[in-house]
Amino acid sequence: MSETIGFIGVGQIGGTVARLAVDAGYKVVLSNSRGPESLSGVISSLGENAKADTSANIAKDKNIKIIVLSIPLNAVPTLLPSLGLKNKVILDTSNYYPVREGNLEELDSNKLTTSEYVSKYLDSSNKLVKIFNNIFSFHLRNSATQDESNQTILPIAGDDDEAKKLTNDFVQKIGYKTYDVGPSSLSWKFEPNTPFYGGIYLPEAPKDLDHDGLKEFYKKSQANPLTYEKAKEVLDSTERSTVVGGRPENYPKYLTEIVYDLYAQQAKDKASGNSKLIL
Ligand SMILES: NC(=O)c1ccc[n+]([C@@H]2O[C@H](COP(=O)([O-])OP(=O)(O)OC[C@H]3O[C@@H](n4cnc5c(N)ncnc54)[C@H](OP(=O)(O)O)[C@@H]3O)[C@@H](O)[C@H]2O)c1
Ligand SMILES: *[C@@H]1O[C@H](CO)[C@@H](O)[C@H](O)[C@H]1NC(C)=O
């Protein structure tokens, strides 16, 4: 029997990881804020190995060891304590965006990393591993490959080695390699305002592309395959920024627009009552 991965949040990132997991032979159980019926379109495009349930039922399911948590950070403080999550490996994709969350003092002051902030809302029997937060959803979708010589690296951070091993097994099966950056306190090394946050994966665009051309190029592009040596070199020399959190206004416009177009597509599907996988 194949392993089942649970999902809390199935938007750009959660939905993409679910797609890759099903493609790799896993079963998935998906949940969002609106309830299982709203996910029927997503389930039917993923096929018979996907089903929808509530986040609370996924939290209680003893057959599920790994849960991908991919909701806006502002939903974490209320949702997580209400679910009764225990003994799970939580793959946390969260990023801090002050424009979305409002300012959070513990994060702005670098007292906590975003992983440590999320962990505060989890029972201590759960093991959080930060992953998938630093790659654009379209790159995550386009770049999975079983060809190891051509695979890219996803940094991970967490305080439990066994959980990181399980994460690595999962990630390898869906077509990536992991690089263990260390404990949750070091997850800032691949949070916003670092080289490993999105930028390192960007391939070089052909010259002379205009704004629309760049959007089209990047949306279809694959992330740079990175070696361990390259990852090590960059991560070892990354310094902690006093500017904390994602600042969309600082990113190239063609990239923010790809992401915003995807959010707009999701909002449209949502309004029509039929969420879809957008990638
Ligand atoms: N987009 C990217 O390229 C990217 C890349 C890396 C990391 N991230 C980070 O990953 C996280 C998720 O981002 P995203 O872009 O995937 O978001 P998204 O597309 O907006 O999807 C969010 C998902 O979370 C669900 N959700 C919201 N509140 C919930 C609640 N209270 N209970 C259960 N489910 C809830 C939503 O369900 P409903 O639709 O029913 O509300 C939706 O399925 C964020 O922290 C983001 O910064 C994003
Ligand atoms: C891997 O390499 C080939 C070129 O040899 C390329 O066409 C392919 O798209 C690459 N990336 C992935 C993710 O497979």
Short mmCIF file of C-alpha atoms and ligand atoms in Angstrom, two decimals:
data_model
loop_
_atom_site.label_atom_id
_atom_site.label_comp_id
_atom_site.label_asym_id
_atom_site.label_seq_id
_atom_site.Cartn_x
_atom_site.Cartn_y
_atom_site.Cartn_z
CA MET A 1 0.00 0.00 0.00
CA SER A 2 1.43 3.38 -0.90
CA GLU A 3 2.05 6.04 1.69
CA THR A 4 -0.50 8.85 2.16
CA ILE A 5 0.59 12.48 2.44
CA GLY A 6 -1.79 14.98 4.06
CA PHE A 7 -2.17 18.59 2.88
CA ILE A 8 -3.43 21.61 4.78
CA GLY A 9 -3.71 24.24 2.06
CA VAL A 10 -3.71 23.36 -1.63
CA GLY A 11 -2.98 26.64 -3.38
CA GLN A 12 0.04 27.46 -5.52
CA ILE A 13 2.52 25.53 -3.41
CA GLY A 14 0.36 22.91 -1.66
CA GLY A 15 -1.42 22.08 -4.92
CA THR A 16 1.86 21.78 -6.79
CA VAL A 17 3.41 19.48 -4.17
CA ALA A 18 0.21 17.36 -4.29
CA ARG A 19 0.58 17.07 -8.08
CA LEU A 20 4.23 15.99 -7.78
CA ALA A 21 3.37 13.52 -4.98
CA VAL A 22 0.62 11.85 -7.02
CA ASP A 23 2.92 11.70 -10.04
CA ALA A 24 5.47 9.93 -7.83
CA GLY A 25 2.94 7.29 -6.71
CA TYR A 26 1.78 8.67 -3.36
CA LYS A 27 -1.78 8.93 -2.16
CA VAL A 28 -2.80 12.41 -1.05
CA VAL A 29 -5.56 13.78 1.17
CA LEU A 30 -6.19 17.48 0.65
CA SER A 31 -7.86 20.17 2.72
CA ASN A 32 -8.42 23.91 2.54
CA SER A 33 -10.44 26.51 4.42
CA ARG A 34 -13.71 26.01 2.52
CA GLY A 35 -14.25 22.31 2.95
CA PRO A 36 -13.85 19.14 0.85
CA GLU A 37 -16.62 19.90 -1.70
CA SER A 38 -14.74 22.96 -2.91
CA LEU A 39 -11.86 20.69 -3.93
CA SER A 40 -13.75 18.39 -6.31
CA GLY A 41 -12.11 19.93 -9.40
CA VAL A 42 -8.65 19.48 -7.91
CA ILE A 43 -9.38 15.90 -6.90
CA SER A 44 -10.66 14.93 -10.31
CA SER A 45 -7.57 16.28 -12.05
CA LEU A 46 -5.30 14.39 -9.64
CA GLY A 47 -7.14 11.10 -10.14
CA GLU A 48 -7.95 8.14 -7.95
CA ASN A 49 -5.03 8.56 -5.55
CA ALA A 50 -6.37 11.90 -4.33
CA LYS A 51 -9.21 12.67 -1.98
CA ALA A 52 -10.42 15.66 0.00
CA ASP A 53 -11.23 15.90 3.68
CA THR A 54 -11.22 18.47 6.45
CA SER A 55 -7.95 19.68 7.97
CA ALA A 56 -9.16 18.35 11.35
CA ASN A 57 -9.69 14.84 9.99
CA ILE A 58 -6.28 14.86 8.33
CA ALA A 59 -4.76 15.93 11.66
CA LYS A 60 -6.40 12.94 13.39
CA ASP A 61 -5.58 10.33 10.72
CA LYS A 62 -3.11 7.83 12.19
CA ASN A 63 -2.13 6.57 8.72
CA ILE A 64 -0.75 9.97 7.80
CA LYS A 65 2.81 10.67 8.97
CA ILE A 66 3.67 13.64 6.77
CA ILE A 67 1.54 16.76 6.39
CA VAL A 68 2.36 19.55 3.96
CA LEU A 69 1.32 22.82 5.62
CA SER A 70 0.90 25.49 2.96
CA ILE A 71 -1.43 28.26 4.09
CA PRO A 72 -0.81 31.99 4.48
CA LEU A 73 1.19 32.65 7.66
CA ASN A 74 -1.64 34.82 9.02
CA ALA A 75 -3.90 31.72 9.24
CA VAL A 76 -1.37 29.76 11.35
CA PRO A 77 -2.01 31.14 14.87
CA THR A 78 -5.74 30.34 14.86
CA LEU A 79 -5.79 27.22 12.72
CA LEU A 80 -2.94 25.10 14.04
CA PRO A 81 -3.88 24.99 17.75
CA SER A 82 -7.48 24.12 16.79
CA LEU A 83 -6.54 20.94 14.89
CA GLY A 84 -5.12 18.78 17.66
CA LEU A 85 -2.11 17.84 15.53
CA LYS A 86 0.11 15.26 17.26
CA ASN A 87 3.16 13.23 16.22
CA LYS A 88 3.27 14.46 12.64
CA VAL A 89 6.10 15.54 10.42
CA ILE A 90 4.99 18.98 9.27
CA LEU A 91 6.48 20.21 6.01
CA ASP A 92 6.14 23.94 6.48
CA THR A 93 6.22 26.12 3.35
CA SER A 94 5.51 29.39 5.17
CA ASN A 95 6.97 32.76 4.37
CA TYR A 96 6.49 36.03 6.15
CA TYR A 97 5.05 38.81 3.98
CA PRO A 98 4.31 41.92 6.07
CA VAL A 99 1.94 43.20 3.36
CA ARG A 100 -0.19 40.08 3.87
CA GLU A 101 0.33 39.31 7.57
CA GLY A 102 0.86 42.76 9.00
CA ASN A 103 4.02 43.32 11.02
CA LEU A 104 4.99 40.60 13.48
CA GLU A 105 7.42 41.93 16.07
CA GLU A 106 9.15 38.60 16.85
CA LEU A 107 9.98 38.23 13.18
CA ASP A 108 10.84 41.85 12.44
CA SER A 109 13.36 41.83 15.28
CA ASN A 110 14.94 38.52 14.12
CA LYS A 111 14.05 37.01 17.52
CA LEU A 112 12.43 34.10 15.72
CA THR A 113 12.73 32.58 12.26
CA THR A 114 9.45 31.95 10.48
CA SER A 115 9.85 28.20 11.25
CA GLU A 116 10.26 28.91 14.95
CA TYR A 117 7.21 31.16 14.82
CA VAL A 118 5.08 28.39 13.23
CA SER A 119 6.41 25.82 15.73
CA LYS A 120 5.03 27.91 18.61
CA TYR A 121 1.54 26.96 17.44
CA LEU A 122 2.25 23.23 17.22
CA ASP A 123 2.18 20.62 19.97
CA SER A 124 5.78 19.62 20.70
CA SER A 125 5.15 16.00 19.59
CA ASN A 126 5.13 17.30 16.00
CA LYS A 127 8.38 17.74 14.07
CA LEU A 128 8.52 20.72 11.76
CA VAL A 129 10.73 20.72 8.67
CA LYS A 130 10.88 23.89 6.61
CA ILE A 131 10.91 23.24 2.87
CA PHE A 132 9.44 24.45 -0.47
CA ASN A 133 9.26 28.04 0.84
CA ASN A 134 12.10 29.33 -1.30
CA ILE A 135 11.12 28.21 -4.78
CA PHE A 136 8.54 29.78 -7.09
CA SER A 137 5.48 27.57 -7.55
CA PHE A 138 6.02 27.44 -11.33
CA HIS A 139 9.65 26.38 -10.85
CA LEU A 140 8.60 23.72 -8.38
CA ARG A 141 6.13 22.41 -10.97
CA ASN A 142 8.51 22.53 -13.94
CA SER A 143 11.77 21.30 -12.47
CA ALA A 144 11.03 17.95 -10.82
CA THR A 145 13.07 15.22 -12.45
CA GLN A 146 14.24 11.71 -11.64
CA ASP A 147 17.50 12.43 -13.48
CA GLU A 148 19.80 13.02 -10.50
CA SER A 149 22.50 14.69 -12.54
CA ASN A 150 19.98 17.34 -13.51
CA GLN A 151 18.10 17.75 -10.20
CA THR A 152 17.93 20.92 -8.21
CA ILE A 153 18.40 21.39 -4.49
CA LEU A 154 15.82 22.36 -1.94
CA PRO A 155 17.24 23.51 1.40
CA ILE A 156 15.58 22.11 4.51
CA ALA A 157 15.78 23.08 8.18
CA GLY A 158 14.40 21.47 11.31
CA ASP A 159 15.29 20.24 14.77
CA ASP A 160 14.64 16.52 14.30
CA ASP A 161 16.98 14.34 12.23
CA GLU A 162 14.51 11.50 11.74
CA ALA A 163 11.92 13.95 10.39
CA LYS A 164 14.52 15.43 8.03
CA LYS A 165 15.34 11.91 6.81
CA LEU A 166 11.66 11.21 6.05
CA THR A 167 11.46 14.58 4.30
CA ASN A 168 14.50 13.75 2.21
CA ASP A 169 12.99 10.38 1.16
CA PHE A 170 9.77 12.12 0.09
CA VAL A 171 11.58 14.90 -1.75
CA GLN A 172 13.81 12.47 -3.63
CA LYS A 173 10.79 10.53 -4.82
CA ILE A 174 9.12 13.67 -6.15
CA GLY A 175 12.22 14.70 -8.07
CA TYR A 176 14.46 16.95 -5.97
CA LYS A 177 17.48 16.77 -3.66
CA THR A 178 17.62 18.29 -0.21
CA TYR A 179 20.39 20.22 1.50
CA ASP A 180 20.22 20.20 5.30
CA VAL A 181 20.88 23.72 6.50
CA GLY A 182 20.55 22.77 10.18
CA PRO A 183 18.06 23.50 12.97
CA SER A 184 14.94 25.70 12.67
CA SER A 185 16.93 28.60 14.11
CA LEU A 186 18.97 28.65 10.87
CA SER A 187 16.03 28.59 8.46
CA TRP A 188 16.58 32.33 7.87
CA LYS A 189 19.35 31.20 5.50
CA PHE A 190 16.71 30.53 2.85
CA GLU A 191 13.95 32.88 3.92
CA PRO A 192 13.23 36.11 1.98
CA ASN A 193 16.14 38.53 1.37
CA THR A 194 18.71 35.76 0.84
CA PRO A 195 20.25 34.41 -2.38
CA PHE A 196 18.50 31.06 -1.91
CA TYR A 197 15.09 32.71 -1.88
CA GLY A 198 13.97 32.25 -5.47
CA GLY A 199 16.81 34.11 -7.20
CA ILE A 200 19.34 31.30 -7.25
CA TYR A 201 17.02 29.16 -9.36
CA LEU A 202 16.46 31.71 -12.11
CA PRO A 203 17.98 30.68 -15.42
CA GLU A 204 19.37 33.41 -17.62
CA ALA A 205 16.76 34.78 -20.00
CA PRO A 206 17.52 35.25 -23.68
CA LYS A 207 18.51 38.82 -24.45
CA ASP A 208 16.06 41.35 -25.87
CA LEU A 209 12.90 39.97 -24.24
CA ASP A 210 10.40 42.63 -23.24
CA HIS A 211 8.25 42.48 -20.09
CA ASP A 212 5.71 40.03 -21.54
CA GLY A 213 8.43 37.95 -23.12
CA LEU A 214 10.22 37.67 -19.78
CA LYS A 215 7.00 36.62 -18.06
CA GLU A 216 6.39 33.93 -20.62
CA PHE A 217 9.99 32.74 -20.53
CA TYR A 218 10.14 32.43 -16.75
CA LYS A 219 6.72 30.86 -16.31
CA LYS A 220 7.79 28.01 -18.60
CA SER A 221 11.37 27.84 -17.37
CA GLN A 222 13.00 25.21 -15.20
CA ALA A 223 14.96 26.07 -12.07
CA ASN A 224 18.73 25.90 -12.36
CA PRO A 225 19.96 22.46 -11.35
CA LEU A 226 22.20 23.20 -8.39
CA THR A 227 24.98 21.06 -7.00
CA TYR A 228 25.63 20.46 -3.30
CA GLU A 229 28.91 22.33 -3.68
CA LYS A 230 27.16 25.39 -5.07
CA ALA A 231 24.45 25.20 -2.38
CA LYS A 232 27.08 24.92 0.36
CA GLU A 233 29.11 27.81 -0.97
CA VAL A 234 26.10 30.12 -1.16
CA LEU A 235 24.48 29.07 2.13
CA ASP A 236 27.78 29.26 4.06
CA SER A 237 28.29 32.83 2.95
CA THR A 238 24.69 34.01 3.48
CA GLU A 239 24.33 36.67 6.15
CA ARG A 240 21.23 37.44 8.14
CA SER A 241 19.45 40.51 6.88
CA THR A 242 17.94 43.12 9.17
CA VAL A 243 15.29 43.60 6.49
CA VAL A 244 12.88 40.81 7.35
CA GLY A 245 10.06 39.36 5.28
CA GLY A 246 9.20 39.29 1.60
CA ARG A 247 8.97 42.64 -0.21
CA PRO A 248 7.26 42.07 -3.57
CA GLU A 249 8.13 45.63 -4.62
CA ASN A 250 11.81 44.65 -4.59
CA TYR A 251 11.44 41.71 -6.97
CA PRO A 252 11.61 42.03 -10.75
CA LYS A 253 8.16 43.02 -11.94
CA TYR A 254 7.86 40.21 -14.46
CA LEU A 255 8.29 37.64 -11.65
CA THR A 256 5.83 39.19 -9.18
CA GLU A 257 3.33 39.43 -12.03
CA ILE A 258 3.57 35.70 -12.79
CA VAL A 259 2.76 34.97 -9.15
CA TYR A 260 -0.04 37.57 -9.00
CA ASP A 261 -1.56 36.22 -12.25
CA LEU A 262 -1.66 32.77 -10.66
CA TYR A 263 -3.35 34.17 -7.54
CA ALA A 264 -5.85 35.99 -9.76
CA GLN A 265 -6.58 32.74 -11.63
CA GLN A 266 -7.16 30.96 -8.30
CA ALA A 267 -9.46 33.73 -7.10
CA LYS A 268 -11.51 33.47 -10.29
CA ASP A 269 -11.87 29.69 -9.98
CA LYS A 270 -12.74 30.09 -6.31
CA ALA A 271 -15.45 32.65 -7.12
CA SER A 272 -16.95 30.23 -9.63
CA GLY A 273 -17.06 27.62 -6.84
CA ASN A 274 -14.66 25.27 -8.59
CA SER A 275 -11.03 25.35 -7.48
CA LYS A 276 -8.55 23.87 -9.92
CA LEU A 277 -4.90 23.05 -9.96
CA ILE A 278 -3.40 26.10 -11.60
CA LEU A 279 -0.04 24.54 -12.47
N1 LIG B 1 3.21 31.07 -4.32
C1 LIG B 1 4.49 30.76 -4.24
O1 LIG B 1 5.20 30.74 -5.27
C2 LIG B 1 5.10 30.41 -2.91
C3 LIG B 1 6.39 29.85 -2.93
C4 LIG B 1 6.95 29.41 -1.75
C5 LIG B 1 6.28 29.58 -0.55
N2 LIG B 1 5.05 30.17 -0.52
C6 LIG B 1 4.42 30.32 0.81
O2 LIG B 1 3.61 29.16 1.05
C7 LIG B 1 2.44 29.53 1.80
C8 LIG B 1 1.22 29.22 0.95
O3 LIG B 1 1.30 30.01 -0.23
P1 LIG B 1 0.45 29.76 -1.56
O4 LIG B 1 0.98 30.73 -2.55
O5 LIG B 1 0.42 28.31 -1.90
O6 LIG B 1 -0.99 30.25 -1.06
P2 LIG B 1 -2.40 30.18 -1.79
O7 LIG B 1 -2.19 29.84 -3.22
O8 LIG B 1 -3.13 31.40 -1.42
O9 LIG B 1 -3.11 28.94 -1.08
C9 LIG B 1 -3.42 28.96 0.27
C10 LIG B 1 -4.17 27.69 0.63
O10 LIG B 1 -4.35 27.69 2.05
C11 LIG B 1 -5.72 27.43 2.32
N3 LIG B 1 -6.08 28.01 3.61
C12 LIG B 1 -6.12 29.32 3.96
N4 LIG B 1 -6.53 29.44 5.22
C13 LIG B 1 -6.79 28.20 5.67
C14 LIG B 1 -7.28 27.69 6.88
N5 LIG B 1 -7.59 28.50 7.90
N6 LIG B 1 -7.45 26.34 6.98
C15 LIG B 1 -7.15 25.52 5.96
N7 LIG B 1 -6.66 25.95 4.78
C16 LIG B 1 -6.49 27.28 4.65
C17 LIG B 1 -6.47 28.03 1.15
O11 LIG B 1 -7.76 27.45 1.12
P3 LIG B 1 -9.03 28.26 0.55
O12 LIG B 1 -8.74 28.46 -0.91
O13 LIG B 1 -10.20 27.36 0.81
O14 LIG B 1 -9.09 29.54 1.33
C18 LIG B 1 -5.56 27.59 0.01
O15 LIG B 1 -5.79 26.23 -0.33
C19 LIG B 1 2.61 31.02 2.11
O16 LIG B 1 3.25 31.19 3.36
C20 LIG B 1 3.50 31.50 0.98
O17 LIG B 1 4.19 32.69 1.33
C21 LIG B 1 4.44 30.56 -1.70
C1 LIG B 2 17.46 18.26 -17.76
O1 LIG B 2 18.34 18.31 -18.88
C2 LIG B 2 17.82 18.38 -20.20
C3 LIG B 2 18.92 18.69 -21.15
O2 LIG B 2 19.89 17.70 -21.09
C4 LIG B 2 16.69 19.36 -20.31
O3 LIG B 2 16.08 19.33 -21.59
C5 LIG B 2 15.68 19.07 -19.24
O4 LIG B 2 14.56 19.85 -19.39
C6 LIG B 2 16.40 19.30 -17.89
N1 LIG B 2 15.58 19.51 -16.72
C7 LIG B 2 14.66 18.70 -16.17
C8 LIG B 2 13.98 19.25 -14.98
O5 LIG B 2 14.39 17.61 -16.59
#
